[in-house]
Structures are given as structure tokens and as C-alpha cells.
DNA sequence: TTATTTAACTTTGAAAAACAAAGCACTTTT
DNA sequence: AAAAGTGCTTTGTTTTTCAAAGTTAAATAA
């Protein structure tokens, strides 16, 4: 039998990062604060998970302005979309024996 | 918007425990060694994850014999089955926006 | 104009979790 | 008798998680 977890991406073990990705895959330009409120996290915790996702090039940061006020938003990258979908596929395959 | 990760079970963050559950939900009486080989883990690592699942009462250990040789097998409990399914439902809901 | 608040972080440090390696008790195989 | 397998536990290191506090810069309230 083949190892059923071999195709799961370690980065998506964390339900927080899973949550971020599932939000970003349907919403572009979500702000730090939106994510923080949706996922009910502290600043530091969210920032560090966003960092992990950014290092992996699964998300991109956009620093922009609303008027003259800075506004940071996050978006999923092509690689992120692909990796996330691959992870979901692997999950599905693992479970489809049900 | 409702927190999309609130219903995910923290115990199933680990892809190893996810793997164990996905094997046990379809196979009863899987041995330590079977799991170890299927998931490609060291003894210590597997044992500690099995312990976590046992503490949570998601799996049960059966110590038996094959002939006169000891044989330990693992099985999912009703609670384990229920919790695992609830987790998968939560995952599905989180992702169904796709 | 001074004070407070908000956004988006970074830094720090503690606690928890993951993991490999080695040891162990017991049994079977050679 | 020696080697090997099963199912662990113990030990110790590395990694990860997380909260709290500090930071910079702008916006708003007093």
C-alpha cells in the first residue's frame, strides 16, 4: 500500500495556514486586519503564519494606500493556488476510501 | 463572516494522525508494524502519535496473540469516528467556497 | 497641538510538539 | 546460542506555536 500522507504538504498541517489559504483562494486583497478578525488571532501569531506562507511563495503582500493611509493586502500566488489544490486533492484521495 | 477554522479539531492538524485515522476508519485491527510501514515512521514517532490519539479516546489498543506471539492491533472508537468525520465536514465546508 | 487610536508588524521568550535514536522485554527464527 | 522482530519507553534535541510587548507611521479626537 502506498503511503497515504506522502502527498500532503507539511505547510498546510496548520489549520491557521489552511484557513488563510481558504480565504485567499476566494478573496483577493484581504487585509491583515480582516484575516485577524476572521481567524481570531493575535497580531504576532497571524504575522508569523503569513510569513511562513510568504517564504514558501504561496502568498504575496501588496503594500498600497487607501487615500494616504497605508493598506497592506494579501493575495494568493499561482504557486500557492496550485500547491493548495494539490494538498486538497491528496487529502481527498486519502479519505476517499470512506 | 464566521471563523472558518473554528470547527477543525486541533488533534487532526498533524498529517500523521490524519493518516492513522484514515487507515483505521477503513481497516480494523491494524498492527503497529503495518502502520509504521504504511506511514514510513520511526517507532518512537508513531508510538507518540498513537498515544495522543489514545489519550483523546479516538483509538483503542487490542493486545492479543497470533498463536503464542503477541500482536498489538489498533482500532478506531465511536468517538474517534465521529470526531474524524466532524473534522472532515468542517474541512469540506471551509473549502466548499471553491 | 497634544494625546490616543489603529494598522501592521517585529522581537522576545516560553511552552508545546515533533522526531530520531537508543534501550528494553519478550518471543521467534536460525 | 545468536540474531532478529515486535511494540514499546526514555532521552534529548530541534522545530513550531503562540502571546505579549514593543515599534513605526499615519489618522483621528480632544
Tab-separated table of N, CA and C in Angstrom, chain B:
chain	number	residue	atom	x	y	z
B	1	UNK	N	-18.342	37.576	8.888
B	1	UNK	CA	-18.061	36.204	8.441
B	1	UNK	C	-17.627	35.330	9.624
B	2	UNK	N	-18.037	34.106	9.582
B	2	UNK	CA	-17.722	33.183	10.687
B	2	UNK	C	-16.307	32.622	10.553
B	3	UNK	N	-15.665	32.457	11.654
B	3	UNK	CA	-14.324	31.870	11.678
B	3	UNK	C	-14.328	30.480	11.029
B	4	UNK	N	-13.637	30.361	9.886
B	4	UNK	CA	-13.722	29.120	9.121
B	4	UNK	C	-12.944	27.958	9.722
B	5	UNK	N	-12.074	28.235	10.676
B	5	UNK	CA	-11.262	27.137	11.218
B	5	UNK	C	-11.705	26.702	12.609
B	6	UNK	N	-12.737	27.352	13.114
B	6	UNK	CA	-13.171	27.085	14.492
B	6	UNK	C	-13.606	25.639	14.711
B	7	UNK	N	-14.122	25.013	13.681
B	7	UNK	CA	-14.623	23.643	13.851
B	7	UNK	C	-13.610	22.559	13.502
B	8	UNK	N	-12.411	22.979	13.136
B	8	UNK	CA	-11.374	21.979	12.873
B	8	UNK	C	-10.797	21.496	14.202
B	9	UNK	N	-10.577	20.223	14.293
B	9	UNK	CA	-10.049	19.635	15.520
B	9	UNK	C	-8.521	19.710	15.548
B	10	UNK	N	-8.015	20.319	16.594
B	10	UNK	CA	-6.582	20.549	16.685
B	10	UNK	C	-5.782	19.245	16.635
B	11	UNK	N	-6.365	18.193	17.135
B	11	UNK	CA	-5.678	16.896	17.119
B	11	UNK	C	-5.387	16.433	15.696
B	12	UNK	N	-6.206	16.854	14.765
B	12	UNK	CA	-6.018	16.420	13.380
B	12	UNK	C	-5.200	17.403	12.551
B	13	UNK	N	-4.560	18.350	13.193
B	13	UNK	CA	-3.621	19.208	12.482
B	13	UNK	C	-2.477	18.369	11.917
B	14	UNK	N	-2.102	17.361	12.658
B	14	UNK	CA	-0.975	16.532	12.251
B	14	UNK	C	-1.342	15.574	11.120
B	15	UNK	N	-0.580	15.646	10.021
B	15	UNK	CA	-0.902	14.751	8.900
B	15	UNK	C	-0.641	13.298	9.256
B	16	UNK	N	0.211	13.052	10.247
B	16	UNK	CA	0.441	11.678	10.680
B	16	UNK	C	-0.810	11.121	11.361
B	17	UNK	N	-1.377	11.912	12.273
B	17	UNK	CA	-2.587	11.439	12.949
B	17	UNK	C	-3.751	11.348	11.966
B	18	UNK	N	-3.757	12.260	11.002
B	18	UNK	CA	-4.751	12.196	9.930
B	18	UNK	C	-4.603	10.892	9.162
B	19	UNK	N	-3.364	10.538	8.896
B	19	UNK	CA	-3.088	9.302	8.177
B	19	UNK	C	-3.513	8.069	8.960
B	20	UNK	N	-3.199	8.059	10.229
B	20	UNK	CA	-3.589	6.937	11.085
B	20	UNK	C	-5.109	6.774	11.062
B	21	UNK	N	-5.806	7.874	11.253
B	21	UNK	CA	-7.268	7.805	11.300
B	21	UNK	C	-7.849	7.351	9.965
B	22	UNK	N	-7.282	7.834	8.896
B	22	UNK	CA	-7.823	7.469	7.582
B	22	UNK	C	-7.579	5.992	7.275
B	23	UNK	N	-6.552	5.436	7.878
B	23	UNK	CA	-6.313	3.995	7.720
B	23	UNK	C	-7.254	3.201	8.629
B	24	UNK	N	-7.378	3.686	9.869
B	24	UNK	CA	-8.183	2.931	10.840
B	24	UNK	C	-9.682	3.005	10.571
B	25	UNK	N	-10.080	4.048	9.868
B	25	UNK	CA	-11.519	4.169	9.632
B	25	UNK	C	-11.998	3.132	8.605
B	26	UNK	N	-11.065	2.616	7.823
B	26	UNK	CA	-11.462	1.576	6.871
B	26	UNK	C	-10.916	0.186	7.208
B	27	UNK	N	-9.872	0.140	8.050
B	27	UNK	CA	-9.302	-1.149	8.428
B	27	UNK	C	-9.316	-1.335	9.927
B	28	UNK	N	-9.950	-2.356	10.396
B	28	UNK	CA	-9.848	-2.665	11.809
B	28	UNK	C	-8.684	-3.617	12.016
B	29	UNK	N	-8.144	-3.581	13.221
B	29	UNK	CA	-7.071	-4.499	13.564
B	29	UNK	C	-5.830	-4.339	12.693
B	30	UNK	N	-5.375	-3.131	12.672
B	30	UNK	CA	-4.112	-2.844	12.018
B	30	UNK	C	-3.023	-2.879	13.082
B	31	UNK	N	-1.913	-3.517	12.770
B	31	UNK	CA	-0.836	-3.623	13.754
B	31	UNK	C	0.061	-2.394	13.739
B	32	UNK	N	0.820	-2.290	14.806
B	32	UNK	CA	1.813	-1.233	14.936
B	32	UNK	C	2.734	-1.223	13.719
B	33	UNK	N	3.165	-2.397	13.373
B	33	UNK	CA	4.099	-2.502	12.266
B	33	UNK	C	3.504	-2.129	10.915
B	34	UNK	N	2.269	-2.517	10.719
B	34	UNK	CA	1.576	-2.120	9.487
B	34	UNK	C	1.550	-0.603	9.366
B	35	UNK	N	1.131	0.036	10.444
B	35	UNK	CA	1.043	1.496	10.446
B	35	UNK	C	2.411	2.110	10.198
B	36	UNK	N	3.377	1.554	10.870
B	36	UNK	CA	4.740	2.072	10.757
B	36	UNK	C	5.211	2.014	9.295
B	37	UNK	N	4.922	0.909	8.649
B	37	UNK	CA	5.355	0.770	7.255
B	37	UNK	C	4.534	1.609	6.301
B	38	UNK	N	3.235	1.635	6.517
B	38	UNK	CA	2.375	2.430	5.631
B	38	UNK	C	2.732	3.911	5.684
B	39	UNK	N	3.025	4.381	6.900
B	39	UNK	CA	3.254	5.810	7.068
B	39	UNK	C	4.736	6.180	7.068
B	40	UNK	N	5.566	5.146	6.995
B	40	UNK	CA	7.019	5.379	6.946
B	40	UNK	C	7.526	6.215	8.109
B	41	UNK	N	7.288	5.686	9.304
B	41	UNK	CA	7.679	6.420	10.501
B	41	UNK	C	8.623	5.590	11.364
B	42	UNK	N	9.356	6.275	12.229
B	42	UNK	CA	10.150	5.565	13.234
B	42	UNK	C	9.212	5.109	14.352
B	43	UNK	N	9.670	4.115	15.120
B	43	UNK	CA	8.864	3.579	16.220
B	43	UNK	C	8.413	4.664	17.194
B	44	UNK	N	9.376	5.451	17.642
B	44	UNK	CA	9.089	6.453	18.653
B	44	UNK	C	8.080	7.474	18.181
B	45	UNK	N	8.247	7.891	16.967
B	45	UNK	CA	7.353	8.886	16.401
B	45	UNK	C	5.922	8.342	16.294
B	46	UNK	N	5.798	7.169	15.717
B	46	UNK	CA	4.465	6.568	15.599
B	46	UNK	C	3.846	6.342	16.966
B	47	UNK	N	4.620	5.774	17.884
B	47	UNK	CA	4.092	5.479	19.222
B	47	UNK	C	3.545	6.731	19.893
B	48	UNK	N	4.229	7.849	19.728
B	48	UNK	CA	3.771	9.050	20.422
B	48	UNK	C	2.481	9.601	19.802
B	49	UNK	N	2.360	9.465	18.482
B	49	UNK	CA	1.109	9.918	17.844
B	49	UNK	C	-0.048	8.986	18.204
B	50	UNK	N	0.240	7.706	18.279
B	50	UNK	CA	-0.799	6.755	18.694
B	50	UNK	C	-1.244	7.063	20.118
B	51	UNK	N	-0.276	7.439	20.923
B	51	UNK	CA	-0.573	7.805	22.298
B	51	UNK	C	-1.520	8.997	22.384
B	52	UNK	N	-1.225	9.998	21.576
B	52	UNK	CA	-2.084	11.179	21.542
B	52	UNK	C	-3.517	10.799	21.159
B	53	UNK	N	-3.633	9.948	20.165
B	53	UNK	CA	-4.960	9.533	19.717
B	53	UNK	C	-5.664	8.674	20.765
B	54	UNK	N	-4.873	7.902	21.501
B	54	UNK	CA	-5.454	7.054	22.536
B	54	UNK	C	-5.924	7.903	23.718
B	55	UNK	N	-5.114	8.885	24.084
B	55	UNK	CA	-5.483	9.808	25.159
B	55	UNK	C	-6.818	10.485	24.870
B	56	UNK	N	-6.990	10.830	23.605
B	56	UNK	CA	-8.210	11.505	23.176
B	56	UNK	C	-9.367	10.521	23.038
B	57	UNK	N	-9.072	9.265	23.240
B	57	UNK	CA	-10.059	8.190	23.082
B	57	UNK	C	-10.617	8.098	21.658
B	58	UNK	N	-9.728	8.371	20.714
B	58	UNK	CA	-10.103	8.253	19.305
B	58	UNK	C	-9.734	6.876	18.755
B	59	UNK	N	-8.805	6.208	19.423
B	59	UNK	CA	-8.443	4.847	19.037
B	59	UNK	C	-8.324	3.964	20.285
B	60	UNK	N	-8.353	2.665	20.047
B	60	UNK	CA	-8.238	1.694	21.124
B	60	UNK	C	-7.172	0.676	20.769
B	61	UNK	N	-6.469	0.223	21.786
B	61	UNK	CA	-5.443	-0.780	21.566
B	61	UNK	C	-5.985	-2.139	21.956
B	62	UNK	N	-5.687	-3.132	21.137
B	62	UNK	CA	-6.036	-4.502	21.489
B	62	UNK	C	-4.761	-5.316	21.548
B	63	UNK	N	-4.489	-5.849	22.727
B	63	UNK	CA	-3.306	-6.700	22.849
B	63	UNK	C	-3.767	-8.153	22.762
B	64	UNK	N	-3.324	-8.805	21.750
B	64	UNK	CA	-3.773	-10.190	21.561
B	64	UNK	C	-2.620	-11.086	21.164
B	65	UNK	N	-2.945	-12.189	20.640
B	65	UNK	CA	-1.933	-13.140	20.207
B	65	UNK	C	-2.246	-13.676	18.823
B	66	UNK	N	-1.191	-13.943	18.083
B	66	UNK	CA	-1.316	-14.757	16.887
B	66	UNK	C	-0.532	-16.017	17.227
B	67	UNK	N	-1.237	-17.093	17.501
B	67	UNK	CA	-0.583	-18.279	18.062
B	67	UNK	C	-0.154	-17.908	19.464
B	68	UNK	N	1.147	-17.980	19.734
B	68	UNK	CA	1.609	-17.565	21.046
B	68	UNK	C	2.429	-16.295	20.966
B	69	UNK	N	2.446	-15.714	19.765
B	69	UNK	CA	3.194	-14.470	19.567
B	69	UNK	C	2.261	-13.283	19.860
B	70	UNK	N	2.753	-12.329	20.630
B	70	UNK	CA	1.918	-11.159	20.920
B	70	UNK	C	1.680	-10.362	19.659
B	71	UNK	N	0.516	-9.788	19.594
B	71	UNK	CA	0.177	-8.968	18.445
B	71	UNK	C	-0.726	-7.837	18.896
B	72	UNK	N	-0.227	-6.619	18.747
B	72	UNK	CA	-0.992	-5.445	19.158
B	72	UNK	C	-1.685	-4.865	17.942
B	73	UNK	N	-2.964	-4.657	18.053
B	73	UNK	CA	-3.656	-4.017	16.939
B	73	UNK	C	-4.412	-2.786	17.434
B	74	UNK	N	-4.733	-1.940	16.489
B	74	UNK	CA	-5.389	-0.677	16.812
B	74	UNK	C	-6.711	-0.589	16.084
B	75	UNK	N	-7.671	0.031	16.741
B	75	UNK	CA	-8.981	0.219	16.113
B	75	UNK	C	-9.523	1.584	16.483
B	76	UNK	N	-10.326	2.117	15.611
B	76	UNK	CA	-10.939	3.413	15.860
B	76	UNK	C	-12.120	3.223	16.812
B	77	UNK	N	-12.373	4.210	17.658
B	77	UNK	CA	-13.535	4.152	18.552
B	77	UNK	C	-14.713	4.899	17.920
B	78	UNK	N	-15.876	4.774	18.541
B	78	UNK	CA	-17.055	5.503	18.046
B	78	UNK	C	-16.785	7.005	18.099
B	79	UNK	N	-16.194	7.429	19.225
B	79	UNK	CA	-15.860	8.852	19.362
B	79	UNK	C	-14.869	9.280	18.293
B	80	UNK	N	-13.899	8.414	18.028
B	80	UNK	CA	-12.898	8.728	17.014
B	80	UNK	C	-13.522	8.891	15.649
B	81	UNK	N	-14.398	7.983	15.338
B	81	UNK	CA	-15.071	8.022	14.041
B	81	UNK	C	-15.870	9.309	13.888
B	82	UNK	N	-16.594	9.617	14.953
B	82	UNK	CA	-17.435	10.809	14.954
B	82	UNK	C	-16.596	12.081	14.822
B	83	UNK	N	-15.531	12.151	15.606
B	83	UNK	CA	-14.692	13.347	15.603
B	83	UNK	C	-13.972	13.523	14.273
B	84	UNK	N	-13.544	12.413	13.726
B	84	UNK	CA	-12.840	12.470	12.450
B	84	UNK	C	-13.790	12.940	11.351
B	85	UNK	N	-14.984	12.413	11.354
B	85	UNK	CA	-15.965	12.831	10.356
B	85	UNK	C	-16.341	14.300	10.513
B	86	UNK	N	-16.468	14.729	11.766
B	86	UNK	CA	-16.788	16.133	12.021
B	86	UNK	C	-15.680	17.034	11.487
B	87	UNK	N	-14.460	16.590	11.668
B	87	UNK	CA	-13.307	17.346	11.171
B	87	UNK	C	-13.345	17.438	9.646
B	88	UNK	N	-13.626	16.310	9.021
B	88	UNK	CA	-13.676	16.307	7.561
B	88	UNK	C	-14.814	17.185	7.049
B	89	UNK	N	-15.932	17.156	7.747
B	89	UNK	CA	-17.044	18.035	7.375
B	89	UNK	C	-16.633	19.499	7.469
B	90	UNK	N	-15.958	19.837	8.556
B	90	UNK	CA	-15.517	21.218	8.755
B	90	UNK	C	-14.550	21.635	7.654
B	91	UNK	N	-13.659	20.716	7.301
B	91	UNK	CA	-12.707	20.967	6.210
B	91	UNK	C	-13.462	21.239	4.910
B	92	UNK	N	-14.414	20.378	4.675
B	92	UNK	CA	-15.178	20.477	3.432
B	92	UNK	C	-15.933	21.802	3.345
B	93	UNK	N	-16.536	22.173	4.459
B	93	UNK	CA	-17.282	23.428	4.498
B	93	UNK	C	-16.354	24.605	4.261
B	94	UNK	N	-15.188	24.528	4.858
B	94	UNK	CA	-14.219	25.603	4.733
B	94	UNK	C	-13.805	25.794	3.281
B	95	UNK	N	-13.773	24.681	2.580
B	95	UNK	CA	-13.224	24.686	1.234
B	95	UNK	C	-14.293	24.799	0.156
B	96	UNK	N	-15.513	24.554	0.529
B	96	UNK	CA	-16.567	24.454	-0.481
B	96	UNK	C	-16.827	25.766	-1.216
B	97	UNK	N	-16.231	26.823	-0.702
B	97	UNK	CA	-16.332	28.111	-1.384
B	97	UNK	C	-15.619	28.070	-2.733
B	98	UNK	N	-14.813	27.066	-2.921
B	98	UNK	CA	-14.047	26.974	-4.183
B	98	UNK	C	-14.974	26.831	-5.390
